[in-house]
Structures are given as C-alpha cells and as structure tokens.
Amino acid sequence: MTATTISPKNADQNLEPGLPPKSEIIAENPPESEPEKLISLEEFLVKPADRMEWVDGNLVEKTGMTFKHGLAQSKLSTYWRNYKNSSGQGGEVLTEVLCRTSKQGRRPDVAYITPELLPESGNFTAFSQSFPLIAEVASPEDSGEDLFAKAQEYLESGC
C-alpha cells in the first residue's frame, strides 16, 4: 500500500477567489518492504529495533496500528490495570513490550506480568519468556490463520 501526503502548494499566498489551491506531493511512503536482513534472535533481543518483531530470522515491522487498533489496545490495557489495582494482586500491565517465545521475539499489544516474574530491577529490554497473559488486537489485514498461529506460539511458550 502506498500512502501519499498532499498539501496545498503556496498555501501561505493569496489565491484568486473561486480557484482551488494547487497541490503537490510532498512525501510518498514506499510499499511495504520485504523483511530486513537475517540476524539471530539473541542479537535482536539485546538491541531490538522499535516496532519490530523477530519472526523466523527476519525483522518484521508491526503494521496495522490504526486509531481503532490503538483505542482497543488502550481500553484493554486500562481495564486490565483497573482490575489488577482493585484486586490487589500486583504485577504490571504493559503494551508493546518485547518478549521471547519459544520460537520468536514478539511484541504483544497488551501483556500482564505477575509480581513474581517481574525482574528485581523492574527494567528490561526484552522479557525472557512469554507473558502469562497476552492480548493481540486483531486488525482487518490479519488472517485468521496467522492469529491462531501466534496464539498457539504464545501458549506453547507458557502463556
């Protein structure tokens, strides 16, 4: 998919009444590219790239982050956090934090980590295992097959 941004040309100048402003292309995003070069999972987990997951040896950008997706992610995170706080169980609710499954390096949309699993420092670049509770917000471009495969991957990794 190619996205094009268009802005009025000479927008700060007065135009003749009744004439539409001239437009020009100021930025064009290239079509979704192929996955980036092969690196090891260990290399990726040490220095992960933003908005990227490590899938079958390739760096794959997380896409489909629309307003509705972000809203669903935000609401779900808030609901989980409110429940965590009201129940007194502790732990943390996180969004887009890198974790290691048995096969990949993933960034679940929403995840919960128990107090027992939280590192003592409270800080990490990538969680060393799958989170105990994970939510992935489905986007229209996600295939059912891919969603079930990802769910199976999380389950096999201890989720």
N, CA and C of each residue as an Amber inpcrd file, in Angstrom:
protein
   477
   0.8470000  -1.1670000   0.0000000   0.0000000   0.0000000   0.0000000
   0.8900000   1.2260000   0.0000000   0.6390000   2.1940000  -0.8610000
   1.4050000   3.4210000  -0.9280000   0.5700000   4.5560000  -0.3690000
   1.1730000   5.2940000   0.5720000   0.4800000   6.4370000   1.1660000
   1.1030000   7.7060000   0.6120000   0.2920000   8.6540000   0.2570000
   0.7610000   9.9080000  -0.2960000   0.1910000  11.0500000   0.5180000
   1.0620000  11.9890000   0.8950000   0.6250000  13.1690000   1.6170000
   0.5740000  14.3200000   0.6320000  -0.5320000  15.0290000   0.6120000
  -0.7070000  16.1420000  -0.3190000  -0.9860000  17.3980000   0.4880000
  -0.2890000  18.4860000   0.1610000  -0.5580000  19.7550000   0.8250000
  -0.7320000  20.8280000  -0.2470000  -1.5150000  21.8620000   0.0770000
  -1.7070000  22.9230000  -0.9060000  -0.3790000  23.5980000  -1.2360000
  -0.1220000  23.7920000  -2.5180000   1.0820000  24.4830000  -2.9560000
   0.8700000  25.9800000  -2.7510000   1.8700000  26.6500000  -2.2250000
   1.7890000  28.0880000  -1.9510000   0.5990000  28.3960000  -1.0310000
   0.4250000  27.6100000   0.0070000  -0.7190000  27.7670000   0.9030000
  -0.6990000  29.1070000   1.6260000   0.5010000  29.6860000   1.8110000
   0.5890000  30.9480000   2.5280000   0.3600000  32.1630000   1.6190000
   0.1980000  31.9450000   0.3210000  -0.0260000  33.0450000  -0.6070000
  -1.5250000  33.1610000  -0.9020000  -1.9470000  34.3730000  -1.2160000
  -3.3550000  34.5920000  -1.5710000  -3.6340000  34.0250000  -2.9580000
  -4.7260000  33.2890000  -3.0770000  -5.1350000  32.7370000  -4.3570000
  -6.3390000  33.5080000  -4.8640000  -6.5680000  33.4180000  -6.1540000
  -7.7250000  34.0800000  -6.7130000  -8.9780000  33.4250000  -6.1720000
  -9.9900000  34.2170000  -5.7940000 -11.2260000  33.6310000  -5.2720000
 -11.8430000  32.6720000  -6.2930000 -12.3620000  31.5670000  -5.8080000
 -13.0470000  30.6020000  -6.6540000 -12.1310000  29.5720000  -7.2910000
 -10.7970000  29.7630000  -7.2330000  -9.8720000  28.7950000  -7.7950000
  -9.3770000  27.8680000  -6.6910000  -9.3590000  26.5610000  -6.9440000
  -8.8640000  25.6360000  -5.9210000  -7.3500000  25.7640000  -5.7840000
  -6.8280000  25.4840000  -4.5930000  -5.3710000  25.5560000  -4.4270000
  -4.6880000  24.4670000  -5.2400000  -3.4780000  24.7580000  -5.7080000
  -2.6830000  23.7620000  -6.4200000  -2.1070000  22.8060000  -5.3800000
  -1.9740000  21.5500000  -5.7310000  -1.4400000  20.5540000  -4.8060000
  -0.1560000  19.9750000  -5.3500000   0.7010000  19.5560000  -4.4380000
   1.9210000  18.8750000  -4.8240000   2.1700000  17.7280000  -3.8510000
   2.8360000  16.6980000  -4.3170000   3.1880000  15.5750000  -3.4580000
   4.4350000  15.9720000  -2.6800000   4.3400000  15.9170000  -1.3240000
   5.4990000  16.2910000  -0.5220000   6.1740000  15.0880000   0.1100000
   5.4740000  13.9550000   0.2000000   6.0970000  12.7520000   0.7550000
   5.3620000  11.5390000   0.2320000   6.1060000  10.5440000  -0.0760000
   5.4820000   9.3060000  -0.5170000   6.1540000   8.1580000   0.2060000
   5.3420000   7.2980000   0.8420000   5.8760000   6.1380000   1.5360000
   5.9350000   4.9790000   0.5540000   7.0560000   4.2760000   0.5300000
   7.1630000   3.1440000  -0.3930000   6.2440000   2.0150000   0.0470000
   5.9160000   1.1160000  -0.8590000   5.1030000  -0.0330000  -0.4820000
   5.7870000  -0.8110000   0.6340000   4.9850000  -1.5760000   1.3920000
   5.5370000  -2.3660000   2.4850000   6.6860000  -3.2090000   1.9570000
   7.8240000  -3.0880000   2.6320000   9.0260000  -3.7460000   2.1360000
   9.1300000  -5.1720000   2.6520000  10.0390000  -5.8820000   2.0530000
  10.3310000  -7.2480000   2.4660000  10.9830000  -7.1950000   3.8400000
  10.9290000  -8.2970000   4.5990000  11.6040000  -8.3260000   5.8930000
  13.0860000  -7.9910000   5.7410000  13.6520000  -7.3940000   6.8130000
  15.0460000  -6.9860000   6.7810000  15.9680000  -8.1930000   6.9250000
  17.2780000  -7.9210000   6.9020000  18.2900000  -8.9820000   6.8930000
  18.1550000  -9.9370000   8.0710000  18.7010000 -11.1160000   7.8670000
  18.6930000 -12.1490000   8.8770000  19.6520000 -11.8020000  10.0140000
  19.1680000 -11.8540000  11.2690000  20.0190000 -11.7250000  12.4470000
  19.5420000 -12.7780000  13.4370000  20.3530000 -13.0560000  14.4300000
  19.9550000 -14.0560000  15.4120000  18.9460000 -13.4520000  16.3850000
  18.1550000 -14.3200000  16.9830000  17.1830000 -13.8710000  17.9860000
  17.9130000 -13.2130000  19.1490000  19.0350000 -13.7770000  19.5550000
  19.8100000 -13.2150000  20.6680000  20.2770000 -11.7940000  20.3590000
  20.7530000 -11.5630000  19.1230000  21.1780000 -10.2120000  18.7170000
  19.9980000  -9.2500000  18.7790000  18.8550000  -9.6960000  18.2840000
  17.6660000  -8.8470000  18.2790000  17.2220000  -8.5100000  19.7010000
  17.2380000  -9.4970000  20.6010000  16.7760000  -9.2760000  21.9760000
  17.6950000  -8.3290000  22.7420000  18.9810000  -8.2980000  22.3920000
  19.9230000  -7.4060000  23.0540000  19.7120000  -5.9630000  22.6050000
  19.4860000  -5.7890000  21.3130000  19.3120000  -4.4300000  20.7670000
  18.1420000  -4.4360000  19.7810000  16.9020000  -4.4860000  20.3060000
  15.7340000  -4.5690000  19.4200000  15.4270000  -3.2340000  18.7400000
  14.9570000  -3.3270000  17.5260000  14.5110000  -2.1440000  16.7900000
  13.0680000  -1.8350000  17.1790000  12.7270000  -0.5570000  17.2460000
  11.3620000  -0.1470000  17.5860000  10.3660000  -0.6900000  16.5780000
   9.1920000  -1.0800000  17.0730000   8.0630000  -1.5330000  16.2720000
   8.3890000  -2.7470000  15.3920000   9.4210000  -3.4980000  15.7870000
   9.8230000  -4.6730000  15.0220000   9.6820000  -5.9240000  15.8780000
   9.3990000  -7.0310000  15.2000000   9.3920000  -8.3430000  15.8180000
  10.3970000  -9.2060000  15.0590000  10.9100000 -10.2400000  15.7320000
  11.8240000 -11.1800000  15.0940000  11.0160000 -12.4240000  14.7880000
  10.7810000 -12.6860000  13.5110000   9.9380000 -13.8040000  13.0830000
  10.7130000 -14.6380000  12.0700000  10.9890000 -15.8690000  12.4210000
  11.7000000 -16.7930000  11.5370000  13.0070000 -16.2040000  11.0030000
  13.7290000 -15.5050000  11.8650000  15.0260000 -14.9530000  11.4740000
  14.9750000 -13.6250000  10.7700000  13.7770000 -13.0930000  10.5420000
  13.6260000 -11.8140000   9.8470000  13.0510000 -10.7650000  10.7790000
  13.4770000  -9.5270000  10.5890000  12.8690000  -8.4190000  11.3110000
  11.6250000  -7.9960000  10.5400000  10.4820000  -8.0230000  11.2340000
   9.2100000  -7.7060000  10.5950000   8.5680000  -6.5610000  11.3690000
   8.2220000  -5.4920000  10.6560000   7.5990000  -4.3380000  11.2960000
   6.1490000  -4.6420000  11.6480000   5.7660000  -4.2470000  12.8660000
   4.3610000  -4.3760000  13.2490000   3.5850000  -3.2950000  12.5020000
   2.5670000  -3.7030000  11.7720000   1.7710000  -2.7610000  10.9930000
   0.3200000  -2.8460000  11.4310000  -0.5270000  -2.0330000  10.8460000
  -1.9530000  -2.0790000  11.1470000  -2.3320000  -1.2820000  12.3770000
  -1.4420000  -0.4110000  12.8210000  -1.7160000   0.3790000  14.0190000
  -2.5720000   1.5930000  13.6490000  -3.8700000   1.3730000  13.5920000
  -4.8090000   2.4330000  13.2510000  -5.3680000   3.0560000  14.5240000
  -6.1770000   4.0690000  14.3760000  -6.8330000   4.7030000  15.5180000
  -7.6560000   3.6790000  16.2910000  -8.4540000   2.8860000  15.5780000
  -9.2980000   1.8890000  16.2530000  -8.4490000   0.8480000  16.9740000
  -7.3650000   0.4290000  16.3560000  -6.4640000  -0.5350000  16.9830000
  -5.8920000   0.0610000  18.2690000  -5.3860000   1.2760000  18.1930000
  -4.8190000   1.9480000  19.3660000  -5.8480000   2.1520000  20.4590000
  -7.0650000   2.4870000  20.0660000  -8.1360000   2.6840000  21.0460000
  -8.4660000   1.3740000  21.7620000  -8.5830000   0.2880000  21.0030000
  -8.8590000  -1.0190000  21.6100000  -7.7210000  -1.4190000  22.5470000
  -6.4950000  -1.2040000  22.1140000  -5.3300000  -1.5340000  22.9290000
  -5.3180000  -0.7120000  24.2200000  -5.5890000   0.5680000  24.1080000
  -5.6000000   1.4560000  25.2630000  -6.7020000   1.0750000  26.2620000
  -7.8990000   0.8100000  25.7440000  -9.0080000   0.4380000  26.6270000
  -8.7400000  -0.8800000  27.3400000  -8.2450000  -1.8670000  26.6050000
  -7.9670000  -3.1610000  27.2050000  -6.8900000  -3.0330000  28.2850000
  -5.8710000  -2.2760000  28.0040000  -4.8120000  -2.0390000  28.9830000
  -5.3740000  -1.3830000  30.2450000  -6.2540000  -0.4100000  30.0570000
  -6.8770000   0.2660000  31.1980000  -7.7430000  -0.6940000  32.0050000
  -8.5400000  -1.5270000  31.3330000  -9.3900000  -2.4980000  32.0410000
  -8.5450000  -3.4640000  32.8560000  -7.4840000  -3.9830000  32.2510000
  -6.6100000  -4.9210000  32.9680000  -5.9430000  -4.2300000  34.1550000
  -5.4620000  -2.9990000  33.9610000  -4.8020000  -2.2560000  35.0450000
  -5.7890000  -1.9810000  36.1760000  -7.0080000  -1.5720000  35.8320000
  -8.0150000  -1.3210000  36.8680000  -8.3070000  -2.5860000  37.6690000
  -8.4250000  -3.7180000  36.9810000  -8.6680000  -4.9830000  37.6790000
  -7.4760000  -5.3460000  38.5730000  -6.2810000  -5.2100000  38.0380000
  -5.0660000  -5.5100000  38.8070000  -5.0280000  -4.6660000  40.0810000
  -5.3310000  -3.3820000  39.9640000  -5.3020000  -2.4860000  41.1170000
  -6.4110000  -2.8090000  42.1170000  -7.6210000  -3.0450000  41.6300000
  -8.7480000  -3.3010000  42.5420000  -8.6340000  -4.6650000  43.2250000
  -7.9860000  -5.6280000  42.5840000  -7.8430000  -6.9570000  43.1780000
  -6.6580000  -7.0260000  44.1340000  -5.7470000  -6.0810000  44.0170000
  -4.5760000  -6.0610000  44.8800000  -3.5400000  -7.1200000  44.5380000
  -3.6290000  -7.7140000  43.3590000  -2.7190000  -8.8030000  43.0270000
  -1.3320000  -8.3480000  42.5980000  -1.1580000  -7.0760000  42.3020000
   0.1610000  -6.5930000  41.9130000   0.4970000  -6.9340000  40.4790000
   1.7770000  -6.8100000  40.1650000   2.2270000  -7.0390000  38.8020000
   2.1240000  -5.7640000  37.9820000   2.2890000  -5.9070000  36.6960000
   2.2350000  -4.7600000  35.7810000   1.5150000  -5.1220000  34.4970000
   0.8190000  -4.1390000  33.9280000   0.1830000  -4.2580000  32.6170000
   1.0160000  -3.4210000  31.6550000   1.3890000  -4.0180000  30.5320000
   2.3080000  -3.3870000  29.5900000   1.7380000  -3.4100000  28.1780000
   2.2080000  -2.5040000  27.3420000   1.8350000  -2.5140000  25.9280000
   3.0970000  -2.5230000  25.0740000   3.0690000  -3.3330000  24.0140000
   4.1350000  -3.3860000  23.0070000   5.5180000  -3.6730000  23.5910000
   5.5990000  -4.4630000  24.6530000   6.8870000  -4.8100000  25.2470000
   7.3660000  -6.1290000  24.6540000   8.6110000  -6.1500000  24.2770000
   9.1980000  -7.3110000  23.6290000   9.3100000  -8.4870000  24.5940000
   8.9220000  -9.6610000  24.1150000   9.1140000 -10.8950000  24.8870000
   9.6410000 -11.9780000  23.9650000  10.2500000 -12.9660000  24.5910000
  10.7900000 -14.1010000  23.8330000   9.8280000 -15.2680000  23.9760000
   9.3560000 -15.7740000  22.8730000   8.5700000 -17.0010000  22.9020000
   9.5570000 -18.1380000  22.6400000   9.0600000 -19.3500000  22.5430000
   9.9730000 -20.4580000  22.2570000  10.5230000 -20.3900000  20.8350000
   9.9210000 -19.5700000  19.9730000  10.3330000 -19.5030000  18.5680000
  10.7660000 -18.1240000  18.0980000  10.1850000 -17.0590000  18.6630000
  10.3160000 -15.7240000  18.0790000  10.5840000 -14.6610000  19.1430000
  10.7420000 -13.4300000  18.6890000  10.7480000 -12.2400000  19.5330000
   9.5020000 -11.4530000  19.1660000   8.5320000 -11.3750000  20.0790000
   7.2260000 -10.7560000  19.7890000   6.9760000  -9.5390000  20.6600000
   6.0650000  -8.6810000  20.1920000   5.5920000  -7.5110000  20.9370000
   4.0710000  -7.6010000  21.0510000   3.5610000  -8.2720000  22.0910000
   2.1000000  -8.3550000  22.2330000   1.5000000  -6.9580000  22.4240000
   0.2760000  -6.7830000  21.9430000  -0.3810000  -5.4810000  22.0920000
  -0.5670000  -5.1200000  23.5610000  -1.0080000  -6.0750000  24.3720000
  -1.1770000  -5.8650000  25.8140000  -0.6870000  -7.1280000  26.5090000
   0.0190000  -6.9480000  27.6280000   0.5250000  -8.0990000  28.3740000
   0.4670000  -7.7920000  29.8670000   0.3350000  -8.8500000  30.6550000
   0.3660000  -8.7390000  32.1160000   1.5150000  -9.5940000  32.6240000
   2.2680000  -9.0420000  33.5620000   3.3560000  -9.7690000  34.2010000
   3.0980000  -9.7970000  35.7040000   3.1660000 -10.9780000  36.2830000
   2.8960000 -11.1500000  37.7170000   4.0380000 -10.5560000  38.5350000
   3.7650000 -10.2400000  39.8290000   4.8420000  -9.6950000  40.6720000
   6.0080000 -10.6780000  40.8050000   5.7130000 -11.9720000  40.8100000
   6.7700000 -12.9800000  40.9540000   7.7050000 -13.0140000  39.7460000
   7.2060000 -12.6710000  38.5850000   8.0240000 -12.7130000  37.3690000
   8.7310000 -11.3960000  37.0600000   8.3370000 -10.3250000  37.7230000
   8.9740000  -9.0320000  37.4730000  10.4410000  -9.0950000  37.8800000
  11.3380000  -8.6750000  37.0160000  12.7480000  -8.6260000  37.4070000
  12.9210000  -7.6600000  38.5880000  13.8530000  -7.9730000  39.4600000
  14.0590000  -7.1260000  40.6420000  14.3660000  -5.6880000  40.2720000
  15.0820000  -5.4940000  39.1870000  15.4140000  -4.1310000  38.7750000
  14.1880000  -3.3960000  38.2590000  13.1600000  -4.1610000  37.8540000
  11.9660000  -3.5400000  37.3000000  12.1660000  -3.0240000  35.8900000
  13.3210000  -3.3240000  35.3090000  13.6090000  -2.8150000  33.9750000
  14.1930000  -3.9350000  33.1110000  13.7540000  -4.0080000  31.8670000
  14.2960000  -4.9770000  30.9190000  13.9840000  -4.5050000  29.5130000
  14.8120000  -4.9100000  28.5700000  14.5940000  -4.5860000  27.1660000
  13.6390000  -5.5860000  26.5470000  13.8570000  -6.8580000  26.8930000
  13.0120000  -7.9320000  26.3860000  12.7580000  -8.9100000  27.5270000
  11.4950000  -9.2730000  27.7160000  11.1600000 -10.2530000  28.7360000
  11.6220000 -11.6150000  28.2410000  12.2510000 -12.3860000  29.1370000
  12.9250000 -13.6180000  28.7260000  11.9930000 -14.7780000  28.3980000
  10.7100000 -14.5890000  28.5360000   9.7380000 -15.6410000  28.2270000
   8.4410000 -14.9920000  27.7620000   7.4810000 -15.7990000  27.4380000
   6.1640000 -15.2910000  27.0750000   5.4750000 -14.7910000  28.3440000
   4.7320000 -13.7160000  28.2470000   3.9980000 -13.1940000  29.4040000
   2.8800000 -14.1680000  29.7840000   2.4790000 -14.1960000  31.0620000
   1.4200000 -15.1100000  31.4890000   0.0450000 -14.7860000  30.8970000
  -0.1880000 -13.5290000  30.5690000  -1.4620000 -13.1190000  29.9710000
  -1.1550000 -12.1360000  28.8550000  -1.6680000 -12.4310000  27.6650000
  -1.3600000 -11.6370000  26.4710000  -2.6350000 -11.3850000  25.6800000
  -2.7200000 -10.1910000  25.0910000  -3.8070000  -9.8860000  24.1530000
  -3.1960000  -9.3200000  22.8740000  -3.6800000  -9.8030000  21.7660000
  -3.3330000  -9.2510000  20.4580000  -4.6180000  -8.6850000  19.8760000
  -4.5920000  -7.4310000  19.4660000  -5.7550000  -6.7950000  18.8550000
  -5.7380000  -7.1420000  17.3730000  -6.7930000  -7.7780000  16.9150000
  -6.8730000  -8.1800000  15.5110000  -7.1540000  -6.9710000  14.6330000
  -6.4410000  -6.9060000  13.5240000  -6.6470000  -5.8580000  12.5260000
  -7.2730000  -6.4920000  11.2920000  -7.9600000  -5.6990000  10.4610000
  -8.5920000  -6.2550000   9.2610000  -7.6290000  -7.0010000   8.3440000
  -6.3360000  -6.5790000   8.3370000  -5.4020000  -7.2570000   7.4440000
  -4.8230000  -8.5380000   8.0440000  -5.1110000  -8.8290000   9.3190000
  -4.6410000 -10.0680000   9.9490000  -5.4740000 -11.2470000   9.4660000
  -4.7960000 -12.3160000   9.0690000  -5.5370000 -13.5160000   8.6710000
  -5.8280000 -14.3520000   9.9180000  -6.9240000 -15.0680000   9.8720000
  -7.2830000 -15.9420000  10.9770000  -6.1960000 -16.9670000  11.2340000
  -5.6170000 -17.4680000  10.1650000  -4.5450000 -18.4640000  10.2820000
  -3.3540000 -17.8890000  11.0500000  -2.9570000 -16.6520000  10.7190000
  -1.8300000 -16.0150000  11.4080000  -2.1410000 -15.7640000  12.8780000
  -3.3720000 -15.3310000  13.1690000  -3.7560000 -15.0810000  14.5590000
  -3.7340000 -16.3610000  15.3880000  -4.2540000 -17.4560000  14.8310000
  -4.2450000 -18.7250000  15.5560000  -2.8220000 -19.2460000  15.7240000
  -1.9770000 -19.0600000  14.7190000  -0.5820000 -19.4960000  14.8220000
   0.1430000 -18.7210000  15.9190000  -0.1130000 -17.4160000  15.9980000
   0.5150000 -16.6010000  17.0270000   0.0040000 -17.0070000  18.4130000
  -1.3020000 -17.2560000  18.5390000  -1.8730000 -17.6990000  19.8170000
  -1.2540000 -19.0270000  20.2340000  -1.1130000 -19.9480000  19.2910000
  -0.5050000 -21.2610000  19.5900000   0.9500000 -21.0650000  20.0450000
   1.6450000 -20.1790000  19.3820000   3.0430000 -19.8970000  19.7500000
   3.1290000 -19.3880000  21.1950000   2.2550000 -18.4560000  21.5530000
   2.2380000 -17.9380000  22.9290000   1.9180000 -19.0540000  23.9270000
   0.9250000 -19.8780000  23.6180000   0.5310000 -20.9700000  24.5130000
   1.6750000 -21.9730000  24.6990000   2.3710000 -22.3120000  23.6210000
   3.4950000 -23.2390000  23.7040000   4.6590000 -22.6560000  24.5030000
   4.6550000 -21.3340000  24.6790000   5.7410000 -20.6570000  25.3910000
   5.3700000 -20.3460000  26.8370000   4.2520000 -20.8650000  27.2940000
   3.9140000 -20.7040000  28.7000000   2.8640000 -19.6620000  29.0190000
   2.2700000 -19.0830000  28.0320000   1.2300000 -18.0900000  28.2740000
  -0.0120000 -18.7920000  28.8120000
